[in-house]
Amino acid sequence: MELDLSLFGAEHVRRYRETDGADGYLWNGVPTLILTTTGRRSGQARDTPLICGFDGDVGVVIASQGGAPKHPHWYLNLLADPRVRVQVKADRYDAVARTVDGPERERLWQLMSATWPSYDVYQQRTDRVIPVVALERIPR
């Protein structure tokens, strides 16, 4: 599958925010969210567009970085501070990020690989166990 990369990175975030996800929620046919973490060194807000799934009202993202040998920066940031901000379309909310393991990880991995089958390929590319992250909304 050839990816459409015309919407990527900072441009993806900008257009998603400006249109409340009307432009950018679907990326290459799959849903995305904007995850805002706090930079572990800078203390600055860092926005990352990520493919997402949902387990009820819990967002799910995968720290694959395409099967790279190291975890993505956004994941390292949320390990340092699990309080994050999430935008799904026009819905913006605070959440707590939690790395899942065991049977929960397996179940959520299957959910996400059904959405984006390349995750299975990415896992084969790397020796690290690719983290699965649950984004649990903080009630207002």
mmCIF file of N, CA and C in Angstrom:
data_model
loop_
_atom_site.group_PDB
_atom_site.id
_atom_site.type_symbol
_atom_site.label_atom_id
_atom_site.label_comp_id
_atom_site.label_asym_id
_atom_site.label_seq_id
_atom_site.Cartn_x
_atom_site.Cartn_y
_atom_site.Cartn_z
ATOM 1 N N MET A 1 0.838 -1.175 0.000
ATOM 2 C CA MET A 1 0.000 0.000 0.000
ATOM 3 C C MET A 1 0.886 1.242 0.000
ATOM 4 N N GLU A 2 0.646 2.134 -0.930
ATOM 5 C CA GLU A 2 1.389 3.386 -0.978
ATOM 6 C C GLU A 2 0.673 4.424 -0.133
ATOM 7 N N LEU A 3 1.403 5.042 0.787
ATOM 8 C CA LEU A 3 0.808 6.001 1.705
ATOM 9 C C LEU A 3 0.723 7.381 1.092
ATOM 10 N N ASP A 4 -0.349 8.080 1.415
ATOM 11 C CA ASP A 4 -0.478 9.491 1.069
ATOM 12 C C ASP A 4 0.153 10.282 2.205
ATOM 13 N N LEU A 5 1.305 10.869 1.949
ATOM 14 C CA LEU A 5 2.018 11.625 2.974
ATOM 15 C C LEU A 5 1.840 13.126 2.806
ATOM 16 N N SER A 6 0.814 13.529 2.031
ATOM 17 C CA SER A 6 0.580 14.958 1.844
ATOM 18 C C SER A 6 0.139 15.620 3.147
ATOM 19 N N LEU A 7 -0.356 14.834 4.062
ATOM 20 C CA LEU A 7 -0.748 15.336 5.376
ATOM 21 C C LEU A 7 0.094 14.583 6.394
ATOM 22 N N PHE A 8 1.089 15.276 6.974
ATOM 23 C CA PHE A 8 2.043 14.590 7.830
ATOM 24 C C PHE A 8 2.638 15.580 8.821
ATOM 25 N N GLY A 9 2.945 15.127 10.017
ATOM 26 C CA GLY A 9 3.666 15.928 11.004
ATOM 27 C C GLY A 9 2.968 17.219 11.385
ATOM 28 N N ALA A 10 3.733 18.311 11.407
ATOM 29 C CA ALA A 10 3.213 19.606 11.854
ATOM 30 C C ALA A 10 2.050 20.083 10.992
ATOM 31 N N GLU A 11 2.103 19.821 9.696
ATOM 32 C CA GLU A 11 1.002 20.224 8.811
ATOM 33 C C GLU A 11 -0.267 19.449 9.154
ATOM 34 N N HIS A 12 -0.132 18.189 9.482
ATOM 35 C CA HIS A 12 -1.279 17.380 9.895
ATOM 36 C C HIS A 12 -1.902 17.986 11.157
ATOM 37 N N VAL A 13 -1.079 18.307 12.136
ATOM 38 C CA VAL A 13 -1.569 18.894 13.384
ATOM 39 C C VAL A 13 -2.285 20.211 13.097
ATOM 40 N N ARG A 14 -1.679 21.076 12.301
ATOM 41 C CA ARG A 14 -2.257 22.391 12.014
ATOM 42 C C ARG A 14 -3.636 22.256 11.390
ATOM 43 N N ARG A 15 -3.740 21.450 10.350
ATOM 44 C CA ARG A 15 -5.013 21.315 9.651
ATOM 45 C C ARG A 15 -6.057 20.613 10.510
ATOM 46 N N TYR A 16 -5.653 19.634 11.269
ATOM 47 C CA TYR A 16 -6.566 18.935 12.181
ATOM 48 C C TYR A 16 -7.148 19.933 13.181
ATOM 49 N N ARG A 17 -6.280 20.728 13.804
ATOM 50 C CA ARG A 17 -6.723 21.707 14.805
ATOM 51 C C ARG A 17 -7.646 22.759 14.183
ATOM 52 N N GLU A 18 -7.251 23.290 13.025
ATOM 53 C CA GLU A 18 -8.034 24.351 12.376
ATOM 54 C C GLU A 18 -9.427 23.893 11.971
ATOM 55 N N THR A 19 -9.569 22.614 11.646
ATOM 56 C CA THR A 19 -10.851 22.110 11.130
ATOM 57 C C THR A 19 -11.555 21.175 12.108
ATOM 58 N N ASP A 20 -11.066 21.087 13.338
ATOM 59 C CA ASP A 20 -11.609 20.132 14.315
ATOM 60 C C ASP A 20 -11.673 18.727 13.740
ATOM 61 N N GLY A 21 -10.646 18.374 12.995
ATOM 62 C CA GLY A 21 -10.521 17.022 12.472
ATOM 63 C C GLY A 21 -11.235 16.760 11.165
ATOM 64 N N ALA A 22 -12.009 17.743 10.655
ATOM 65 C CA ALA A 22 -12.667 17.531 9.357
ATOM 66 C C ALA A 22 -11.611 17.239 8.297
ATOM 67 N N ASP A 23 -10.468 17.888 8.427
ATOM 68 C CA ASP A 23 -9.326 17.624 7.557
ATOM 69 C C ASP A 23 -8.234 17.018 8.438
ATOM 70 N N GLY A 24 -8.064 15.715 8.369
ATOM 71 C CA GLY A 24 -6.986 15.080 9.121
ATOM 72 C C GLY A 24 -7.408 13.964 10.048
ATOM 73 N N TYR A 25 -8.695 13.890 10.421
ATOM 74 C CA TYR A 25 -9.106 12.784 11.297
ATOM 75 C C TYR A 25 -8.854 11.453 10.601
ATOM 76 N N LEU A 26 -9.262 11.373 9.341
ATOM 77 C CA LEU A 26 -8.951 10.169 8.568
ATOM 78 C C LEU A 26 -7.661 10.405 7.804
ATOM 79 N N TRP A 27 -6.686 9.535 8.027
ATOM 80 C CA TRP A 27 -5.389 9.607 7.350
ATOM 81 C C TRP A 27 -5.159 8.246 6.710
ATOM 82 N N ASN A 28 -5.055 8.234 5.393
ATOM 83 C CA ASN A 28 -4.898 6.976 4.665
ATOM 84 C C ASN A 28 -5.978 5.967 5.068
ATOM 85 N N GLY A 29 -7.183 6.493 5.295
ATOM 86 C CA GLY A 29 -8.338 5.654 5.580
ATOM 87 C C GLY A 29 -8.504 5.206 7.016
ATOM 88 N N VAL A 30 -7.631 5.638 7.911
ATOM 89 C CA VAL A 30 -7.730 5.228 9.316
ATOM 90 C C VAL A 30 -7.875 6.455 10.222
ATOM 91 N N PRO A 31 -8.523 6.283 11.388
ATOM 92 C CA PRO A 31 -8.716 7.419 12.288
ATOM 93 C C PRO A 31 -7.423 7.828 12.980
ATOM 94 N N THR A 32 -7.328 9.129 13.236
ATOM 95 C CA THR A 32 -6.179 9.657 13.969
ATOM 96 C C THR A 32 -6.661 10.582 15.080
ATOM 97 N N LEU A 33 -5.787 10.784 16.030
ATOM 98 C CA LEU A 33 -6.000 11.784 17.071
ATOM 99 C C LEU A 33 -4.734 12.615 17.179
ATOM 100 N N ILE A 34 -4.845 13.730 17.886
ATOM 101 C CA ILE A 34 -3.666 14.534 18.200
ATOM 102 C C ILE A 34 -3.371 14.326 19.678
ATOM 103 N N LEU A 35 -2.173 13.838 19.963
ATOM 104 C CA LEU A 35 -1.727 13.615 21.335
ATOM 105 C C LEU A 35 -0.760 14.729 21.708
ATOM 106 N N THR A 36 -1.044 15.402 22.819
ATOM 107 C CA THR A 36 -0.151 16.445 23.315
ATOM 108 C C THR A 36 0.501 15.947 24.593
ATOM 109 N N THR A 37 1.817 15.822 24.532
ATOM 110 C CA THR A 37 2.606 15.422 25.693
ATOM 111 C C THR A 37 3.427 16.620 26.145
ATOM 112 N N THR A 38 4.031 16.501 27.316
ATOM 113 C CA THR A 38 4.956 17.519 27.798
ATOM 114 C C THR A 38 6.367 17.010 27.554
ATOM 115 N N GLY A 39 7.158 17.804 26.839
ATOM 116 C CA GLY A 39 8.535 17.409 26.545
ATOM 117 C C GLY A 39 9.300 17.124 27.827
ATOM 118 N N ARG A 40 9.920 15.964 27.894
ATOM 119 C CA ARG A 40 10.595 15.551 29.127
ATOM 120 C C ARG A 40 11.822 16.399 29.425
ATOM 121 N N ARG A 41 12.409 17.015 28.431
ATOM 122 C CA ARG A 41 13.564 17.891 28.644
ATOM 123 C C ARG A 41 13.169 19.357 28.581
ATOM 124 N N SER A 42 12.340 19.708 27.596
ATOM 125 C CA SER A 42 11.999 21.114 27.357
ATOM 126 C C SER A 42 10.872 21.625 28.242
ATOM 127 N N GLY A 43 9.976 20.725 28.658
ATOM 128 C CA GLY A 43 8.795 21.158 29.387
ATOM 129 C C GLY A 43 7.735 21.781 28.490
ATOM 130 N N GLN A 44 7.976 21.793 27.180
ATOM 131 C CA GLN A 44 7.054 22.392 26.212
ATOM 132 C C GLN A 44 6.032 21.365 25.738
ATOM 133 N N ALA A 45 4.856 21.867 25.348
ATOM 134 C CA ALA A 45 3.821 20.999 24.786
ATOM 135 C C ALA A 45 4.292 20.478 23.435
ATOM 136 N N ARG A 46 4.110 19.186 23.198
ATOM 137 C CA ARG A 46 4.512 18.524 21.950
ATOM 138 C C ARG A 46 3.303 17.801 21.367
ATOM 139 N N ASP A 47 2.906 18.187 20.161
ATOM 140 C CA ASP A 47 1.744 17.604 19.489
ATOM 141 C C ASP A 47 2.176 16.552 18.483
ATOM 142 N N THR A 48 1.502 15.414 18.521
ATOM 143 C CA THR A 48 1.815 14.319 17.606
ATOM 144 C C THR A 48 0.523 13.726 17.065
ATOM 145 N N PRO A 49 0.375 13.674 15.730
ATOM 146 C CA PRO A 49 -0.775 12.962 15.162
ATOM 147 C C PRO A 49 -0.479 11.464 15.168
ATOM 148 N N LEU A 50 -1.450 10.680 15.642
ATOM 149 C CA LEU A 50 -1.251 9.234 15.756
ATOM 150 C C LEU A 50 -2.488 8.483 15.283
ATOM 151 N N ILE A 51 -2.259 7.361 14.630
ATOM 152 C CA ILE A 51 -3.354 6.447 14.324
ATOM 153 C C ILE A 51 -3.932 5.990 15.659
ATOM 154 N N CYS A 52 -5.255 5.893 15.713
ATOM 155 C CA CYS A 52 -5.880 5.539 16.984
ATOM 156 C C CYS A 52 -6.999 4.529 16.805
ATOM 157 N N GLY A 53 -7.338 3.926 17.908
ATOM 158 C CA GLY A 53 -8.508 3.068 18.008
ATOM 159 C C GLY A 53 -9.178 3.378 19.328
ATOM 160 N N PHE A 54 -10.303 2.736 19.568
ATOM 161 C CA PHE A 54 -11.036 3.000 20.802
ATOM 162 C C PHE A 54 -11.527 1.698 21.409
ATOM 163 N N ASP A 55 -11.330 1.591 22.701
ATOM 164 C CA ASP A 55 -11.829 0.478 23.493
ATOM 165 C C ASP A 55 -12.868 1.093 24.425
ATOM 166 N N GLY A 56 -14.112 1.134 23.977
ATOM 167 C CA GLY A 56 -15.122 1.906 24.687
ATOM 168 C C GLY A 56 -14.771 3.372 24.560
ATOM 169 N N ASP A 57 -14.631 4.064 25.693
ATOM 170 C CA ASP A 57 -14.267 5.484 25.638
ATOM 171 C C ASP A 57 -12.775 5.713 25.878
ATOM 172 N N VAL A 58 -11.990 4.658 25.860
ATOM 173 C CA VAL A 58 -10.540 4.762 26.052
ATOM 174 C C VAL A 58 -9.859 4.774 24.688
ATOM 175 N N GLY A 59 -9.054 5.814 24.445
ATOM 176 C CA GLY A 59 -8.274 5.869 23.215
ATOM 177 C C GLY A 59 -7.107 4.898 23.295
ATOM 178 N N VAL A 60 -6.705 4.383 22.147
ATOM 179 C CA VAL A 60 -5.586 3.436 22.090
ATOM 180 C C VAL A 60 -4.639 3.881 20.983
ATOM 181 N N VAL A 61 -3.356 3.973 21.300
ATOM 182 C CA VAL A 61 -2.327 4.301 20.318
ATOM 183 C C VAL A 61 -1.163 3.330 20.482
ATOM 184 N N ILE A 62 -0.370 3.224 19.430
ATOM 185 C CA ILE A 62 0.756 2.283 19.389
ATOM 186 C C ILE A 62 2.054 3.069 19.191
ATOM 187 N N ALA A 63 3.048 2.807 20.030
ATOM 188 C CA ALA A 63 4.335 3.506 19.956
ATOM 189 C C ALA A 63 5.289 2.763 19.023
ATOM 190 N N SER A 64 4.887 2.624 17.764
ATOM 191 C CA SER A 64 5.635 1.774 16.829
ATOM 192 C C SER A 64 6.836 2.462 16.197
ATOM 193 N N GLN A 65 6.669 3.724 15.844
ATOM 194 C CA GLN A 65 7.693 4.451 15.090
ATOM 195 C C GLN A 65 8.174 3.619 13.903
ATOM 196 N N GLY A 66 7.202 2.970 13.253
ATOM 197 C CA GLY A 66 7.511 2.203 12.050
ATOM 198 C C GLY A 66 8.434 1.015 12.271
ATOM 199 N N GLY A 67 8.542 0.566 13.517
ATOM 200 C CA GLY A 67 9.427 -0.558 13.816
ATOM 201 C C GLY A 67 10.868 -0.143 14.054
ATOM 202 N N ALA A 68 11.082 1.147 14.303
ATOM 203 C CA ALA A 68 12.436 1.638 14.598
ATOM 204 C C ALA A 68 12.959 0.983 15.879
ATOM 205 N N PRO A 69 14.289 0.942 16.050
ATOM 206 C CA PRO A 69 14.853 0.274 17.225
ATOM 207 C C PRO A 69 14.578 0.986 18.548
ATOM 208 N N LYS A 70 14.250 2.282 18.507
ATOM 209 C CA LYS A 70 14.010 3.040 19.740
ATOM 210 C C LYS A 70 12.565 3.526 19.789
ATOM 211 N N HIS A 71 12.085 3.733 21.015
ATOM 212 C CA HIS A 71 10.740 4.264 21.208
ATOM 213 C C HIS A 71 10.649 5.694 20.664
ATOM 214 N N PRO A 72 9.469 6.089 20.188
ATOM 215 C CA PRO A 72 9.293 7.472 19.727
ATOM 216 C C PRO A 72 9.365 8.454 20.902
ATOM 217 N N HIS A 73 9.735 9.699 20.588
ATOM 218 C CA HIS A 73 9.870 10.723 21.630
ATOM 219 C C HIS A 73 8.564 10.940 22.391
ATOM 220 N N TRP A 74 7.434 10.919 21.679
ATOM 221 C CA TRP A 74 6.164 11.154 22.373
ATOM 222 C C TRP A 74 5.939 10.107 23.463
ATOM 223 N N TYR A 75 6.373 8.876 23.214
ATOM 224 C CA TYR A 75 6.202 7.817 24.211
ATOM 225 C C TYR A 75 7.125 8.058 25.412
ATOM 226 N N LEU A 76 8.360 8.432 25.153
ATOM 227 C CA LEU A 76 9.290 8.737 26.246
ATOM 228 C C LEU A 76 8.766 9.912 27.066
ATOM 229 N N ASN A 77 8.150 10.886 26.382
ATOM 230 C CA ASN A 77 7.568 12.027 27.093
ATOM 231 C C ASN A 77 6.455 11.583 28.042
ATOM 232 N N LEU A 78 5.579 10.704 27.579
ATOM 233 C CA LEU A 78 4.465 10.315 28.456
ATOM 234 C C LEU A 78 4.913 9.364 29.561
ATOM 235 N N LEU A 79 6.033 8.681 29.367
ATOM 236 C CA LEU A 79 6.584 7.907 30.484
ATOM 237 C C LEU A 79 7.041 8.847 31.596
ATOM 238 N N ALA A 80 7.597 9.993 31.209
ATOM 239 C CA ALA A 80 8.058 10.977 32.186
ATOM 240 C C ALA A 80 6.891 11.714 32.838
ATOM 241 N N ASP A 81 5.819 11.937 32.086
ATOM 242 C CA ASP A 81 4.626 12.621 32.602
ATOM 243 C C ASP A 81 3.415 12.063 31.866
ATOM 244 N N PRO A 82 2.670 11.160 32.494
ATOM 245 C CA PRO A 82 1.555 10.508 31.808
ATOM 246 C C PRO A 82 0.319 11.385 31.616
ATOM 247 N N ARG A 83 0.333 12.600 32.146
ATOM 248 C CA ARG A 83 -0.799 13.504 31.921
ATOM 249 C C ARG A 83 -0.674 14.081 30.515
ATOM 250 N N VAL A 84 -1.676 13.827 29.700
ATOM 251 C CA VAL A 84 -1.641 14.234 28.300
ATOM 252 C C VAL A 84 -2.931 14.960 27.945
ATOM 253 N N ARG A 85 -2.932 15.549 26.763
ATOM 254 C CA ARG A 85 -4.132 16.172 26.192
ATOM 255 C C ARG A 85 -4.402 15.434 24.892
ATOM 256 N N VAL A 86 -5.676 15.176 24.618
ATOM 257 C CA VAL A 86 -6.079 14.413 23.441
ATOM 258 C C VAL A 86 -7.105 15.221 22.663
ATOM 259 N N GLN A 87 -6.991 15.188 21.344
ATOM 260 C CA GLN A 87 -8.039 15.735 20.485
ATOM 261 C C GLN A 87 -8.471 14.650 19.517
ATOM 262 N N VAL A 88 -9.776 14.344 19.534
ATOM 263 C CA VAL A 88 -10.393 13.432 18.580
ATOM 264 C C VAL A 88 -11.493 14.231 17.897
ATOM 265 N N LYS A 89 -11.278 14.556 16.634
ATOM 266 C CA LYS A 89 -12.164 15.482 15.919
ATOM 267 C C LYS A 89 -12.250 16.768 16.741
ATOM 268 N N ALA A 90 -13.463 17.205 17.111
ATOM 269 C CA ALA A 90 -13.611 18.451 17.874
ATOM 270 C C ALA A 90 -13.538 18.230 19.382
ATOM 271 N N ASP A 91 -13.469 16.984 19.818
ATOM 272 C CA ASP A 91 -13.451 16.650 21.239
ATOM 273 C C ASP A 91 -12.025 16.751 21.774
ATOM 274 N N ARG A 92 -11.814 17.677 22.701
ATOM 275 C CA ARG A 92 -10.498 17.871 23.320
ATOM 276 C C ARG A 92 -10.632 17.596 24.811
ATOM 277 N N TYR A 93 -9.729 16.775 25.331
ATOM 278 C CA TYR A 93 -9.852 16.416 26.745
ATOM 279 C C TYR A 93 -8.497 16.032 27.329
ATOM 280 N N ASP A 94 -8.432 16.122 28.658
ATOM 281 C CA ASP A 94 -7.254 15.674 29.394
ATOM 282 C C ASP A 94 -7.381 14.181 29.645
ATOM 283 N N ALA A 95 -6.242 13.512 29.647
ATOM 284 C CA ALA A 95 -6.234 12.064 29.845
ATOM 285 C C ALA A 95 -4.966 11.660 30.583
ATOM 286 N N VAL A 96 -4.980 10.428 31.048
ATOM 287 C CA VAL A 96 -3.787 9.809 31.625
ATOM 288 C C VAL A 96 -3.399 8.667 30.702
ATOM 289 N N ALA A 97 -2.133 8.650 30.304
ATOM 290 C CA ALA A 97 -1.623 7.604 29.414
ATOM 291 C C ALA A 97 -1.072 6.457 30.256
ATOM 292 N N ARG A 98 -1.409 5.243 29.832
ATOM 293 C CA ARG A 98 -0.974 4.053 30.567
ATOM 294 C C ARG A 98 -0.526 2.994 29.569
ATOM 295 N N THR A 99 0.709 2.517 29.729
ATOM 296 C CA THR A 99 1.191 1.411 28.908
ATOM 297 C C THR A 99 0.544 0.134 29.419
ATOM 298 N N VAL A 100 -0.055 -0.615 28.499
ATOM 299 C CA VAL A 100 -0.754 -1.842 28.901
ATOM 300 C C VAL A 100 0.138 -3.052 28.642
ATOM 301 N N ASP A 101 -0.134 -4.130 29.362
ATOM 302 C CA ASP A 101 0.639 -5.354 29.160
ATOM 303 C C ASP A 101 -0.265 -6.567 29.319
ATOM 304 N N GLY A 102 0.326 -7.739 29.180
ATOM 305 C CA GLY A 102 -0.396 -8.989 29.369
ATOM 306 C C GLY A 102 -1.560 -9.155 28.400
ATOM 307 N N PRO A 103 -2.636 -9.789 28.859
ATOM 308 C CA PRO A 103 -3.787 -10.044 27.991
ATOM 309 C C PRO A 103 -4.426 -8.758 27.449
ATOM 310 N N GLU A 104 -4.390 -7.683 28.263
ATOM 311 C CA GLU A 104 -4.950 -6.413 27.786
ATOM 312 C C GLU A 104 -4.151 -5.898 26.595
ATOM 313 N N ARG A 105 -2.830 -6.008 26.658
ATOM 314 C CA ARG A 105 -1.999 -5.573 25.540
ATOM 315 C C ARG A 105 -2.326 -6.384 24.294
ATOM 316 N N GLU A 106 -2.409 -7.690 24.449
ATOM 317 C CA GLU A 106 -2.688 -8.559 23.303
ATOM 318 C C GLU A 106 -4.033 -8.199 22.664
ATOM 319 N N ARG A 107 -5.040 -7.984 23.491
ATOM 320 C CA ARG A 107 -6.371 -7.643 22.977
ATOM 321 C C ARG A 107 -6.354 -6.304 22.237
ATOM 322 N N LEU A 108 -5.694 -5.301 22.832
ATOM 323 C CA LEU A 108 -5.653 -3.982 22.196
ATOM 324 C C LEU A 108 -4.735 -3.977 20.973
ATOM 325 N N TRP A 109 -3.673 -4.794 21.007
ATOM 326 C CA TRP A 109 -2.826 -4.929 19.814
ATOM 327 C C TRP A 109 -3.662 -5.463 18.653
ATOM 328 N N GLN A 110 -4.462 -6.476 18.916
ATOM 329 C CA GLN A 110 -5.310 -7.047 17.860
ATOM 330 C C GLN A 110 -6.295 -6.008 17.331
ATOM 331 N N LEU A 111 -6.868 -5.217 18.222
ATOM 332 C CA LEU A 111 -7.765 -4.133 17.818
ATOM 333 C C LEU A 111 -7.055 -3.182 16.863
ATOM 334 N N MET A 112 -5.844 -2.794 17.238
ATOM 335 C CA MET A 112 -5.112 -1.811 16.442
ATOM 336 C C MET A 112 -4.545 -2.406 15.157
ATOM 337 N N SER A 113 -4.099 -3.647 15.189
ATOM 338 C CA SER A 113 -3.557 -4.238 13.954
ATOM 339 C C SER A 113 -4.673 -4.525 12.954
ATOM 340 N N ALA A 114 -5.909 -4.651 13.432
ATOM 341 C CA ALA A 114 -7.044 -4.762 12.505
ATOM 342 C C ALA A 114 -7.277 -3.425 11.805
ATOM 343 N N THR A 115 -6.974 -2.335 12.494
ATOM 344 C CA THR A 115 -7.104 -0.994 11.918
ATOM 345 C C THR A 115 -5.939 -0.691 10.981
ATOM 346 N N TRP A 116 -4.731 -1.033 11.405
ATOM 347 C CA TRP A 116 -3.501 -0.728 10.648
ATOM 348 C C TRP A 116 -2.629 -1.984 10.651
ATOM 349 N N PRO A 117 -2.821 -2.894 9.686
ATOM 350 C CA PRO A 117 -2.093 -4.172 9.673
ATOM 351 C C PRO A 117 -0.569 -4.041 9.668
ATOM 352 N N SER A 118 -0.054 -2.905 9.257
ATOM 353 C CA SER A 118 1.403 -2.717 9.244
ATOM 354 C C SER A 118 2.014 -2.805 10.634
ATOM 355 N N TYR A 119 1.219 -2.648 11.691
ATOM 356 C CA TYR A 119 1.785 -2.779 13.036
ATOM 357 C C TYR A 119 2.447 -4.138 13.230
ATOM 358 N N ASP A 120 1.866 -5.184 12.671
ATOM 359 C CA ASP A 120 2.476 -6.513 12.794
ATOM 360 C C ASP A 120 3.827 -6.562 12.086
ATOM 361 N N VAL A 121 3.925 -5.899 10.944
ATOM 362 C CA VAL A 121 5.196 -5.811 10.211
ATOM 363 C C VAL A 121 6.209 -5.020 11.031
ATOM 364 N N TYR A 122 5.768 -3.910 11.613
ATOM 365 C CA TYR A 122 6.670 -3.086 12.420
ATOM 366 C C TYR A 122 7.239 -3.892 13.588
ATOM 367 N N GLN A 123 6.401 -4.715 14.232
ATOM 368 C CA GLN A 123 6.885 -5.504 15.365
ATOM 369 C C GLN A 123 7.950 -6.499 14.915
ATOM 370 N N GLN A 124 7.800 -7.040 13.702
ATOM 371 C CA GLN A 124 8.798 -7.980 13.184
ATOM 372 C C GLN A 124 10.127 -7.295 12.883
ATOM 373 N N ARG A 125 10.099 -5.990 12.613
ATOM 374 C CA ARG A 125 11.309 -5.243 12.262
ATOM 375 C C ARG A 125 12.204 -4.936 13.452
ATOM 376 N N THR A 126 11.676 -5.011 14.651
ATOM 377 C CA THR A 126 12.421 -4.522 15.805
ATOM 378 C C THR A 126 12.523 -5.575 16.904
ATOM 379 N N ASP A 127 13.558 -5.458 17.714
ATOM 380 C CA ASP A 127 13.725 -6.347 18.858
ATOM 381 C C ASP A 127 12.945 -5.858 20.076
ATOM 382 N N ARG A 128 12.566 -4.588 20.086
ATOM 383 C CA ARG A 128 11.832 -4.071 21.243
ATOM 384 C C ARG A 128 10.368 -4.490 21.170
ATOM 385 N N VAL A 129 9.748 -4.613 22.310
ATOM 386 C CA VAL A 129 8.306 -4.849 22.350
ATOM 387 C C VAL A 129 7.649 -3.487 22.155
ATOM 388 N N ILE A 130 6.884 -3.355 21.091
ATOM 389 C CA ILE A 130 6.248 -2.072 20.792
ATOM 390 C C ILE A 130 5.138 -1.814 21.810
ATOM 391 N N PRO A 131 5.215 -0.675 22.504
ATOM 392 C CA PRO A 131 4.219 -0.379 23.529
ATOM 393 C C PRO A 131 2.831 -0.070 22.959
ATOM 394 N N VAL A 132 1.830 -0.533 23.691
ATOM 395 C CA VAL A 132 0.435 -0.198 23.436
ATOM 396 C C VAL A 132 0.010 0.713 24.581
ATOM 397 N N VAL A 133 -0.582 1.853 24.234
ATOM 398 C CA VAL A 133 -0.901 2.870 25.232
ATOM 399 C C VAL A 133 -2.401 3.131 25.266
ATOM 400 N N ALA A 134 -2.964 3.072 26.468
ATOM 401 C CA ALA A 134 -4.364 3.443 26.695
ATOM 402 C C ALA A 134 -4.399 4.893 27.162
ATOM 403 N N LEU A 135 -5.300 5.665 26.586
ATOM 404 C CA LEU A 135 -5.474 7.075 26.939
ATOM 405 C C LEU A 135 -6.813 7.202 27.663
ATOM 406 N N GLU A 136 -6.748 7.283 28.975
ATOM 407 C CA GLU A 136 -7.953 7.269 29.803
ATOM 408 C C GLU A 136 -8.364 8.691 30.161
ATOM 409 N N ARG A 137 -9.554 9.057 29.689
ATOM 410 C CA ARG A 137 -10.086 10.405 29.898
ATOM 411 C C ARG A 137 -10.201 10.709 31.396
ATOM 412 N N ILE A 138 -9.797 11.926 31.762
ATOM 413 C CA ILE A 138 -9.966 12.397 33.134
ATOM 414 C C ILE A 138 -11.335 13.068 33.207
ATOM 415 N N PRO A 139 -12.212 12.579 34.078
ATOM 416 C CA PRO A 139 -13.545 13.195 34.176
ATOM 417 C C PRO A 139 -13.446 14.655 34.609
ATOM 418 N N ARG A 140 -14.341 15.452 34.070
ATOM 419 C CA ARG A 140 -14.348 16.879 34.449
ATOM 420 C C ARG A 140 -15.035 17.076 35.760
#
